[in-house]
Coordinates of N, CA and C in Angstrom, one line a residue:
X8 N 26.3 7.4 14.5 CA 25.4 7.0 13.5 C 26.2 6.5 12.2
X9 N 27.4 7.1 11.7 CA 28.1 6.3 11.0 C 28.4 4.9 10.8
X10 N 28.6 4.9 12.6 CA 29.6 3.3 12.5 C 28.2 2.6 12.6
X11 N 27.2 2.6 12.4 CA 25.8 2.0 12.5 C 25.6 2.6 11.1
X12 N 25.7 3.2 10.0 CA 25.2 3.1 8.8 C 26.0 2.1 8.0
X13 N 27.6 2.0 8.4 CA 27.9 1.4 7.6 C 28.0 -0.8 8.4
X14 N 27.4 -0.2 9.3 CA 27.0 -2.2 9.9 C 25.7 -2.3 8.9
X15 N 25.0 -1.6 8.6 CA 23.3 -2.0 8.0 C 23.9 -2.0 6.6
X16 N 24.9 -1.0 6.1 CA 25.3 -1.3 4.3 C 25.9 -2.7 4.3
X17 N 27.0 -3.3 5.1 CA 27.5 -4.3 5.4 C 26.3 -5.6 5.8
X18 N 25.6 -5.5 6.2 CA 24.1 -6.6 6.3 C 23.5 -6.5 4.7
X19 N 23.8 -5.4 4.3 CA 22.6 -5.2 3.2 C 23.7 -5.8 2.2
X20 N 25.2 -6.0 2.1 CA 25.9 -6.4 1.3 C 25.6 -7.7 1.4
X21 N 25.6 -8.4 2.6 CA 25.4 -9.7 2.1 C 23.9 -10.4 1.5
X22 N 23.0 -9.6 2.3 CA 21.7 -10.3 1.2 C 21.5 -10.3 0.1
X23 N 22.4 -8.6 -0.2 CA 22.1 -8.7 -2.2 C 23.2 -9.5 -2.9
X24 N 23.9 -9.5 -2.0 CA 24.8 -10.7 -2.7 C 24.4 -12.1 -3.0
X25 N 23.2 -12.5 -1.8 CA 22.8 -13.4 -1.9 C 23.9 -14.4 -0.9
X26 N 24.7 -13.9 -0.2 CA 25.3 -14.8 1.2 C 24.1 -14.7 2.2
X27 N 23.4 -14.0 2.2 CA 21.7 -14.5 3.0 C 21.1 -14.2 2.7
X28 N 20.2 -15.4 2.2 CA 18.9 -15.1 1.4 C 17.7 -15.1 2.4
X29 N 16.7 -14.9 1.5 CA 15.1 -14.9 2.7 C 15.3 -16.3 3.0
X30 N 14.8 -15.8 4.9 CA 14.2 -17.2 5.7 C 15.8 -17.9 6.4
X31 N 17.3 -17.2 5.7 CA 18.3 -17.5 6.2 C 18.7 -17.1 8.0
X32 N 19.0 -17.6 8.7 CA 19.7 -17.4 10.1 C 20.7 -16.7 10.1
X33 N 21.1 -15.6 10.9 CA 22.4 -14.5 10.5 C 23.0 -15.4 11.4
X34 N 24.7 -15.6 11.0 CA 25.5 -15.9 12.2 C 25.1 -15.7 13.6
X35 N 26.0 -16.1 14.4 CA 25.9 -15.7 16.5 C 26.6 -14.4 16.0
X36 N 26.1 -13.4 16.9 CA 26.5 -12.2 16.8 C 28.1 -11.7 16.9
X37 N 28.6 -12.6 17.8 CA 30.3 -12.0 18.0 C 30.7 -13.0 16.9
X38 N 30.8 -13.9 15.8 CA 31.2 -14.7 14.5 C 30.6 -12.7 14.0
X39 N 29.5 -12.8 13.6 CA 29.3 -11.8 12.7 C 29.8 -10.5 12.9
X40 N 29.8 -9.9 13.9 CA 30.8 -8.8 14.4 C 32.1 -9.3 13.9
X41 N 32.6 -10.1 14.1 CA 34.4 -10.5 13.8 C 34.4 -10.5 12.5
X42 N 33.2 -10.8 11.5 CA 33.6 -11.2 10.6 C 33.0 -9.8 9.6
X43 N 32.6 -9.0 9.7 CA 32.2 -7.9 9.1 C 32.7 -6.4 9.5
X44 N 34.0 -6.9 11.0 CA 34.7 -5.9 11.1 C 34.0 -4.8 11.9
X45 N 33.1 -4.8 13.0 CA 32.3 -4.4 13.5 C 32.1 -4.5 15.0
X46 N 32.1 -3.3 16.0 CA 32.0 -3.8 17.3 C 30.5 -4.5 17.2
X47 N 30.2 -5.0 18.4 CA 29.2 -5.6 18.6 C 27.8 -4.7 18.8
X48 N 28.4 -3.7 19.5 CA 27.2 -2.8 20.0 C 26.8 -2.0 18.4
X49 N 27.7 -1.7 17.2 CA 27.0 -1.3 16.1 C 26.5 -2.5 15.1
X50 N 26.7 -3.3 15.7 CA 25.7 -4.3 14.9 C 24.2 -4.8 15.6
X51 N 24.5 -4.5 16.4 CA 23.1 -4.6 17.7 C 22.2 -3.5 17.0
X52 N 22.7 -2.1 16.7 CA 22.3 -1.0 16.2 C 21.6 -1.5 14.9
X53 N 22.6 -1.9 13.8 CA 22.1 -2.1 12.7 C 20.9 -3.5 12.3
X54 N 21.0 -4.6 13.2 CA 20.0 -5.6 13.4 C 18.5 -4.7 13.7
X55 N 18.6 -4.1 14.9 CA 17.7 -3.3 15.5 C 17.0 -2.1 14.1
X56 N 17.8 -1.9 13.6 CA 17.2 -0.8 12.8 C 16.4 -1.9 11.4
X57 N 17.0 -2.4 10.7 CA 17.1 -3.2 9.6 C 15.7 -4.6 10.2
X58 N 15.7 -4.9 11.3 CA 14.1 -5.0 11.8 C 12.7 -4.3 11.6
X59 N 13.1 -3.3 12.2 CA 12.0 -2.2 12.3 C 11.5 -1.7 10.4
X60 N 12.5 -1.9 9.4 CA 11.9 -1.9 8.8 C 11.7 -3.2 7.4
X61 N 11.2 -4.3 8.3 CA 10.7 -5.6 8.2 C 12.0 -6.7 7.2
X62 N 13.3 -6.2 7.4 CA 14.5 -6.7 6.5 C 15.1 -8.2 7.6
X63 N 15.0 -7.7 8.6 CA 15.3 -8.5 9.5 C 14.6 -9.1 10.6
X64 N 14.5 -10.0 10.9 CA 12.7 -10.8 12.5 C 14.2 -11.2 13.1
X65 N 13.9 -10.5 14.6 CA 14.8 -11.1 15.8 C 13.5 -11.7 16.6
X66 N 14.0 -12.8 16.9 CA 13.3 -14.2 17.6 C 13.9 -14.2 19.1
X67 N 13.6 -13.8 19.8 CA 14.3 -14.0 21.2 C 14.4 -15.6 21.6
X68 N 16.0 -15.8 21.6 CA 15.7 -17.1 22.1 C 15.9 -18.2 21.4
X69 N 15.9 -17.3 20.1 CA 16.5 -18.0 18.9 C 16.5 -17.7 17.2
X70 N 17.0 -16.7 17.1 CA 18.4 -15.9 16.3 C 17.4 -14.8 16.0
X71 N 18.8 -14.3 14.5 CA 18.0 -13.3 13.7 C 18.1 -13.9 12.4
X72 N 16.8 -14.0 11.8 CA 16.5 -14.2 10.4 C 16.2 -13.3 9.4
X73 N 16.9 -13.7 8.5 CA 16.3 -12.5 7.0 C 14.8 -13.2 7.0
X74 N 14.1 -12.0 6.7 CA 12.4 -12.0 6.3 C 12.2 -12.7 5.0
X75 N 11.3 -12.5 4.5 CA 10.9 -12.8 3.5 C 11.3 -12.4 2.2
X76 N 11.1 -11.0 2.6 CA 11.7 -9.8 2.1 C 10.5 -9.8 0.8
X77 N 9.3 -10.2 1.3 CA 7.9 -10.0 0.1 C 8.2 -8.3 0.1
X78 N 7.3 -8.1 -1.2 CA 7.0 -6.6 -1.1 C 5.8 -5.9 -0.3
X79 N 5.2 -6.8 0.2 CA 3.9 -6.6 1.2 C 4.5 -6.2 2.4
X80 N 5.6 -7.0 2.9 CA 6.6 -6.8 4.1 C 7.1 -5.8 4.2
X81 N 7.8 -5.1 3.2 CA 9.1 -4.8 3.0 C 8.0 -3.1 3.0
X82 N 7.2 -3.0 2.3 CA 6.4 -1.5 1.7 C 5.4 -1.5 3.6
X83 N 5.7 -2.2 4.3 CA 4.6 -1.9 5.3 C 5.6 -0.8 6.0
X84 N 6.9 -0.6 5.8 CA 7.6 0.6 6.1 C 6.6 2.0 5.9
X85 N 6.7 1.9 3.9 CA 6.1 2.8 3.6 C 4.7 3.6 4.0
X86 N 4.1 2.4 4.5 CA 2.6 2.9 5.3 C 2.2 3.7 6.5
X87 N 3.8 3.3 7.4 CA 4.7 4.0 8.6 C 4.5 5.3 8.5
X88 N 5.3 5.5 7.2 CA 6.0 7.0 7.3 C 4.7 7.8 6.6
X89 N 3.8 7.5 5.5 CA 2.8 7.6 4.8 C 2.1 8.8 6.0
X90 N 1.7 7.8 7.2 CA 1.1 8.3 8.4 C 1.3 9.3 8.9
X91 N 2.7 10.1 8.8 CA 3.0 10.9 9.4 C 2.9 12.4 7.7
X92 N 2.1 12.2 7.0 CA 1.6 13.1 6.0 C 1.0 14.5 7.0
X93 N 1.7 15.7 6.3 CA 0.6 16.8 6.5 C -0.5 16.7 5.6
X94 N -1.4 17.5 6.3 CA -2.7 18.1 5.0 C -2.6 18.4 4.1
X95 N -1.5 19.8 4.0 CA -1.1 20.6 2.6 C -0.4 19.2 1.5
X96 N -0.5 17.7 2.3 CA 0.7 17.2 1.3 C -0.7 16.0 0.9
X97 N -1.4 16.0 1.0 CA -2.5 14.8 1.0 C -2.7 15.0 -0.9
X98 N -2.5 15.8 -1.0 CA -2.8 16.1 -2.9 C -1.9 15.5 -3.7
X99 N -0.7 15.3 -3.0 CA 0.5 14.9 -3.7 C 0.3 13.7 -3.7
X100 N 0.1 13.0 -2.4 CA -0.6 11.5 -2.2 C -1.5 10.8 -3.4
X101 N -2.9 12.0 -3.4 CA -3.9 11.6 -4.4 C -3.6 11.3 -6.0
X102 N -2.2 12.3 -6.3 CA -2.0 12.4 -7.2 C -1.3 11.2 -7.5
X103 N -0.2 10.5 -6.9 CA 0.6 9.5 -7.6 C -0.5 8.1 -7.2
X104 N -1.9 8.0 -6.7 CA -2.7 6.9 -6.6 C -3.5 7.2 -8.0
X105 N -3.5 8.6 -8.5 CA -4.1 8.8 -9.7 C -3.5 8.5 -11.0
X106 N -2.0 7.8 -11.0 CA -1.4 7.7 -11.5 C -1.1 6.0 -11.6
X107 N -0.8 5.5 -10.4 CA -1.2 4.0 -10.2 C -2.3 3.5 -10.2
X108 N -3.5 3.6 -9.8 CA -4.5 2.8 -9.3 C -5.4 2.5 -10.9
X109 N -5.6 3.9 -11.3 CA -5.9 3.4 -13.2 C -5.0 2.5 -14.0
X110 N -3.9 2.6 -13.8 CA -2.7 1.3 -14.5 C -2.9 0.1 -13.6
X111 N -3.4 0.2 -12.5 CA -3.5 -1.2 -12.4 C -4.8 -1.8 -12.6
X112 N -5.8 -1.1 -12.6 CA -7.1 -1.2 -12.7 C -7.1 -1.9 -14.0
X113 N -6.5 -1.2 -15.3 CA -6.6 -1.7 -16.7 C -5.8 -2.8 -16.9
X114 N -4.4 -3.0 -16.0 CA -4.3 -4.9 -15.8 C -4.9 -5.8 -15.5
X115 N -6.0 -5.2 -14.4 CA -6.5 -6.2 -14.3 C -7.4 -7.2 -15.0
X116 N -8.0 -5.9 -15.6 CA -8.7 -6.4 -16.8 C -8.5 -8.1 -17.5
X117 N -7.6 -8.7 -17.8 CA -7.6 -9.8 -18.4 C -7.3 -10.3 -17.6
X118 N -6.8 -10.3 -15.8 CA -6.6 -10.9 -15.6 C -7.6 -11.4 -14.3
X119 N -8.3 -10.3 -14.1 CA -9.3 -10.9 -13.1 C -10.5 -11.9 -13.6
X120 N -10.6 -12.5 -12.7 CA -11.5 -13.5 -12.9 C -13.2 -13.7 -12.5
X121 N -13.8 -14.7 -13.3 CA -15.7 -13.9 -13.0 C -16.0 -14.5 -11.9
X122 N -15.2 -15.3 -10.8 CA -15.4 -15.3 -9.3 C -15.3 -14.2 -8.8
X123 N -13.5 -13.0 -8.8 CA -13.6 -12.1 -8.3 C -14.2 -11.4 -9.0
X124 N -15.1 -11.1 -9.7 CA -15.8 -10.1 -10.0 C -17.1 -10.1 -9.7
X125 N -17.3 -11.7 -9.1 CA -18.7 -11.7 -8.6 C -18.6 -11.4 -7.2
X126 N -17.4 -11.7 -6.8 CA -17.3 -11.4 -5.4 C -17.0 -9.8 -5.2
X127 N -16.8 -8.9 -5.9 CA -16.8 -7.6 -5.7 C -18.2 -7.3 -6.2
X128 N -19.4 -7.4 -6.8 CA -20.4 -7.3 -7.2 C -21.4 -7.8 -6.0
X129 N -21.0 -8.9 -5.5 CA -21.8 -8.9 -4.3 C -21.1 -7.6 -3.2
X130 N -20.2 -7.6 -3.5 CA -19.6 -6.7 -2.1 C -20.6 -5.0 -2.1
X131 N -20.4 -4.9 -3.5 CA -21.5 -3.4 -3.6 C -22.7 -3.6 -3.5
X132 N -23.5 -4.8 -3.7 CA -24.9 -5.2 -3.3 C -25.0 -5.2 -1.7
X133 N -24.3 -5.7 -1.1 CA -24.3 -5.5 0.3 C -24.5 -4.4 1.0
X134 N -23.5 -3.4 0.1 CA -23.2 -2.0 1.0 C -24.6 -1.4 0.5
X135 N -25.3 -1.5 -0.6 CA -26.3 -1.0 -0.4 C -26.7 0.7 -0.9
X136 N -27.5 1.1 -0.9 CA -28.1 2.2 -1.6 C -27.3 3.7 -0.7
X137 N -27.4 3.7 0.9 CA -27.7 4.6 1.3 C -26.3 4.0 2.8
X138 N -25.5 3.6 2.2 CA -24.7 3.6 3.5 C -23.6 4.4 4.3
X139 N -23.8 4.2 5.3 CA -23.0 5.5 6.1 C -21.4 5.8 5.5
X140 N -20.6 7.0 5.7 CA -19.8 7.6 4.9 C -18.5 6.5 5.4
X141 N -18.5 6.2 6.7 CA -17.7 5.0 7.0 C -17.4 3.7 6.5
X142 N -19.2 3.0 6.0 CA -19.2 2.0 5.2 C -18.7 2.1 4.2
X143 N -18.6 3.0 3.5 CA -18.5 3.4 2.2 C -16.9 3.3 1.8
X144 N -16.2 3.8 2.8 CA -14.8 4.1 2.8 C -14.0 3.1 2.9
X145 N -14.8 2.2 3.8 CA -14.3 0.8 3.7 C -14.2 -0.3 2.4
X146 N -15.5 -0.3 2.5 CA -16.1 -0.7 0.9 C -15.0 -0.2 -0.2
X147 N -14.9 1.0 -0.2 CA -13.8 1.4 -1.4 C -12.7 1.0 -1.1
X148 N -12.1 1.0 0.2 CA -10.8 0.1 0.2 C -10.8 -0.7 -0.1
X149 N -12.0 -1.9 0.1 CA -11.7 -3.0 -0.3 C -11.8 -3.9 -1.4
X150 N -12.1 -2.6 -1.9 CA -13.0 -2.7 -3.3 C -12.0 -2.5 -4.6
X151 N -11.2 -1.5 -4.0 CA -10.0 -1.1 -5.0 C -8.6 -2.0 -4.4
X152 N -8.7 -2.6 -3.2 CA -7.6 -4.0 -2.9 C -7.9 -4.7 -3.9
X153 N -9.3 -4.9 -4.1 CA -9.2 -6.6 -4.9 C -9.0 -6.7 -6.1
X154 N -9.4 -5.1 -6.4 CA -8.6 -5.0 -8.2 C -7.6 -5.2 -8.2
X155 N -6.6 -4.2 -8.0 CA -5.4 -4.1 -7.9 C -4.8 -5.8 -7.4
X156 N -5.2 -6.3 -6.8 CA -4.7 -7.6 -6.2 C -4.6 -8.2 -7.8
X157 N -6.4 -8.3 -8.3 CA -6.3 -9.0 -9.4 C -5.1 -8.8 -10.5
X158 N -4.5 -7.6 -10.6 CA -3.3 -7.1 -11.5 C -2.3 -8.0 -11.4
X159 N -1.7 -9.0 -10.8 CA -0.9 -9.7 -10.5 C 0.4 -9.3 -9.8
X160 N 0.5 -7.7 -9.8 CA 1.7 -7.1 -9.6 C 1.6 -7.1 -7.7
X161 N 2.2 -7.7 -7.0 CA 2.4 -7.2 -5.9 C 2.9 -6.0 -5.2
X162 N 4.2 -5.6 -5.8 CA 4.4 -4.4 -5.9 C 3.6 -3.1 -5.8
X163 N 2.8 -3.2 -7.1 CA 1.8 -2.5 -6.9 C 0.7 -2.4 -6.2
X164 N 0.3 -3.0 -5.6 CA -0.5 -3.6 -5.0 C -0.5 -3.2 -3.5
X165 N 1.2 -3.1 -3.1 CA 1.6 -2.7 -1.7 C 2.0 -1.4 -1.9
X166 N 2.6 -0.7 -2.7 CA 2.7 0.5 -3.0 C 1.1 1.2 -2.9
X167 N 0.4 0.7 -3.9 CA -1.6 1.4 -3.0 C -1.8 1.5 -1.9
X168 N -1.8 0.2 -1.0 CA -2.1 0.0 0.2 C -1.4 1.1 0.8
X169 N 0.0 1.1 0.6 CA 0.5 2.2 1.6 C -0.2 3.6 1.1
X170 N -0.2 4.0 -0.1 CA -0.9 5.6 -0.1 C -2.3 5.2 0.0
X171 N -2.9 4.5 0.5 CA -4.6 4.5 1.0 C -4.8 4.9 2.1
X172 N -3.7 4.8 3.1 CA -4.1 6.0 4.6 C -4.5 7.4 4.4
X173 N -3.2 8.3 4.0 CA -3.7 9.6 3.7 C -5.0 10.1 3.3
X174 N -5.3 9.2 2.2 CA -6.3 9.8 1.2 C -7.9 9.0 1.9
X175 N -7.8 8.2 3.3 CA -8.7 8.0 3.6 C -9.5 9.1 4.2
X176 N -8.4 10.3 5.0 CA -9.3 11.1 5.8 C -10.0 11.8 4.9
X177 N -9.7 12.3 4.0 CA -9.5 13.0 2.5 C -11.2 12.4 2.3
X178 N -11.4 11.1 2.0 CA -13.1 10.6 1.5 C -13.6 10.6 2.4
X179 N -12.8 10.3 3.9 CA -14.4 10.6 4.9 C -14.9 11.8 5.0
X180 N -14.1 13.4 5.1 CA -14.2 14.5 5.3 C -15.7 14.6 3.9
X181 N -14.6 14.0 2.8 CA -15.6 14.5 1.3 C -17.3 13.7 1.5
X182 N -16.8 12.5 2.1 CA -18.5 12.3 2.5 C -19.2 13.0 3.3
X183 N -18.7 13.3 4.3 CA -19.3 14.4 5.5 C -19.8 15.4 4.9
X184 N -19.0 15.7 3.6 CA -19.5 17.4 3.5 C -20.0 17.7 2.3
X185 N -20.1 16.6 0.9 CA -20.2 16.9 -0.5 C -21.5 15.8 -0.5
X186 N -23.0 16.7 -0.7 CA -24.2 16.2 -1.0 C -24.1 14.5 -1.6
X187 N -23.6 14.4 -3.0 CA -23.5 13.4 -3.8 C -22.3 13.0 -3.9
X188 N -21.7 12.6 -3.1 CA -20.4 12.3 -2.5 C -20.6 10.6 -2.9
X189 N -21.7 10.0 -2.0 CA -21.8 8.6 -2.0 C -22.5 8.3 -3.0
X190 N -23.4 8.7 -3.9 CA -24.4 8.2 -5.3 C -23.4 8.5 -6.7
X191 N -22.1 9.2 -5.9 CA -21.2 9.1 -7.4 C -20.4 7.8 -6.7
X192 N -19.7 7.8 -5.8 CA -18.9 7.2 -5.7 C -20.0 5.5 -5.9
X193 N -20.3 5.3 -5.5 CA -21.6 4.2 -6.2 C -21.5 3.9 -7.6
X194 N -21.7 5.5 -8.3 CA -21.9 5.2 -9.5 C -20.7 4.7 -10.3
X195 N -19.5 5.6 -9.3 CA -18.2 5.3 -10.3 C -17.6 3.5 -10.0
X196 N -18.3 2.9 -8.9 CA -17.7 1.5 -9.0 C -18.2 0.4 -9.9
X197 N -19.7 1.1 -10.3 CA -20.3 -0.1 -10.7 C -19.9 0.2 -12.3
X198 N -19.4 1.2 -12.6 CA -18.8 1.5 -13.8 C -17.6 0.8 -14.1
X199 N -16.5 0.8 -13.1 CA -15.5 0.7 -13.2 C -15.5 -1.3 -13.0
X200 N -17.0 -2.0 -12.5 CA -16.8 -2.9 -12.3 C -17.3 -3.5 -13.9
X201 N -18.5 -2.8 -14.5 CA -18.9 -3.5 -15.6 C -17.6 -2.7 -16.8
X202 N -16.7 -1.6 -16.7 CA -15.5 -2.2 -17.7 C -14.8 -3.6 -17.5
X203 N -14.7 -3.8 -15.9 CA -13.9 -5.0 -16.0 C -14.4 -6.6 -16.7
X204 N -15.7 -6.2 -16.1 CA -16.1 -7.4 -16.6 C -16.6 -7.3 -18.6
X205 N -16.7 -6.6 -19.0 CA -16.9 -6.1 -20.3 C -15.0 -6.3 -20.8
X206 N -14.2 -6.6 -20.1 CA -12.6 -6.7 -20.3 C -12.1 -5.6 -21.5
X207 N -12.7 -4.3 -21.0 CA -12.6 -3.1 -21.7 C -11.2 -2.3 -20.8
X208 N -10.0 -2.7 -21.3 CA -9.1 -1.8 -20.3 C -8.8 -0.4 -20.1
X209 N -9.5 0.3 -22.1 CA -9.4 1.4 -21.7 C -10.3 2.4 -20.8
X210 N -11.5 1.4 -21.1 CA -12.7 1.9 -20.2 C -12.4 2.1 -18.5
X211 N -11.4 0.7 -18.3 CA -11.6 0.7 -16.5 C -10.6 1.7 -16.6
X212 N -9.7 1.9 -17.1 CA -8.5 2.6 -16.6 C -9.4 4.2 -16.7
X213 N -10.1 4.2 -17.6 CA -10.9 6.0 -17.9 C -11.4 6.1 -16.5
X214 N -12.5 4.9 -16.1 CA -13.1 5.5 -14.9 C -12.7 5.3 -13.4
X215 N -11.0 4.5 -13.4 CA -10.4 4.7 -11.8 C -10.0 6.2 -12.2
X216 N -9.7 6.7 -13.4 CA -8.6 7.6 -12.9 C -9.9 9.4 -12.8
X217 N -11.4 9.1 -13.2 CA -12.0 9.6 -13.4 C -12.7 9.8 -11.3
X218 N -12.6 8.6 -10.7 CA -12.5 7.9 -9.2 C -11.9 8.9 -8.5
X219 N -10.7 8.6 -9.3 CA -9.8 9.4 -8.1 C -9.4 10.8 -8.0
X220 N -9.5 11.1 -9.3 CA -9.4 12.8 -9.4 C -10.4 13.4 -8.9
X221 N -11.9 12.6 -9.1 CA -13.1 13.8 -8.5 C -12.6 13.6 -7.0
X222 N -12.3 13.0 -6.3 CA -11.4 13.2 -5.0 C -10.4 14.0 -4.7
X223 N -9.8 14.2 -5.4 CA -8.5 15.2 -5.5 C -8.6 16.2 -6.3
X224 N -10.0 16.4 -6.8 CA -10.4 18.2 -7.6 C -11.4 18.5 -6.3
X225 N -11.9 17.9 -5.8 CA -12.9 18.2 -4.1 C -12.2 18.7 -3.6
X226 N -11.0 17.9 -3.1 CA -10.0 18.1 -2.0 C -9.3 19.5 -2.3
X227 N -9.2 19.7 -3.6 CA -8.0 20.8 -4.0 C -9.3 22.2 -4.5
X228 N -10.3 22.2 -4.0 CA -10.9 23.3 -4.1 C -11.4 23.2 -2.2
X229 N -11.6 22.9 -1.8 CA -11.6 23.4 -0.2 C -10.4 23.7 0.3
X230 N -8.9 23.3 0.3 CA -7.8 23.7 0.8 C -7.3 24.9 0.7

């Protein structure tokens, strides 16, 4: 595992150096082994690893390229590991989306636009008065994607995405089992949509982070 940690620090030396940038072709494997001082079989290791977590696309057939290296790519690691969350840990989850999802919510503010805000306004007209706890959960993902998208930050944006697995079982369970589970969560979007459109930041940011905690004061009195 060593002689394979230090072939991936040596890969990772040259992209931040910028001798391969995104979308670049790595040398033929025995050039790059010779030239980074490395048998072949720990750089086979290090390609293989430095793949899997979206740094490197091997093309069978025709080479290995550095990715993009977007942060949408790069954070789909994070969503990986995300998955493998205990229960006891889903609070900890809730808590740093209660911490991001209102900061981005109050970016977006000036920067979303009255297309997407008509197109999230239809999106909760659709879903309707009385929709199943499934719809609902969807609807809120998608609902809190398009904010956050609107923020301009990508970063942030893929750091959400990745903590929205955990905290989904988390709202379906709370729909299943908390009477007014869906007529708040209703009430808290159409809130959070007329701050945005009212381009009140402190307002939207009061009512994501007001969103997300009645989720994570639910969750942390049943456990």
């Amino acid at each position: 595992m060593a002689v394979t940690d230090e072939a991936i620090e040596k890969i990772k030396g040259m992209i931040v150096s910028g001798a391969l940038r995104p979308g670049d072709r790595l040398p033929k494997e025995s050039e790059l082994a010779a030239d980074l001082g490395l048998s072949r079989n720990s750089l086979r290791e290090a390609v293989r690893a430095l793949s899997l977590i979206r740094i490197l696309d091997v093309r069978q057939g025709d080479g290995t390229y550095v990715t993009s290296l977007d942060p949408q790519l790069l954070l789909e690691a994070l969503s990986f590991v995300v998955d493998f969350h205990r229960d006891d840990t889903v609070l900890e989850f809730l808590a740093v989306r209660r911490i991001l999802e209102p900061a981005a919510t109050a970016q977006a503010c000036s920067r979303i636009s009255d297309v997407q805000l008509d197109a999230l306004d239809a999106q909760l007209d659709a879903l309707g008065q009385t929709p199943s706890v499934e719809e609902l959960v969807a609807c809120d993902l998608e609902f809190h994607r398009g904010i956050v998208h609107a923020s301009g930050n990508s970063v942030l944006c893929s750091l959400l995405d990745g903590l929205s697995g955990p905290t989904t079982r988390a709202r379906v369970w709370r729909g299943l089992t908390q009477e007014d589970a869906v007529s708040r969560t209703l009430h808290e979007h159409r809130a959070i949509l007329s701050a945005l459109r009212d381009r009140d930041a402190e307002a939207a940011r009061s009512w994501a982070t007001v969103h997300v905690a009645s989720v994570e004061q639910w969750l942390r009195s049943t456990l």
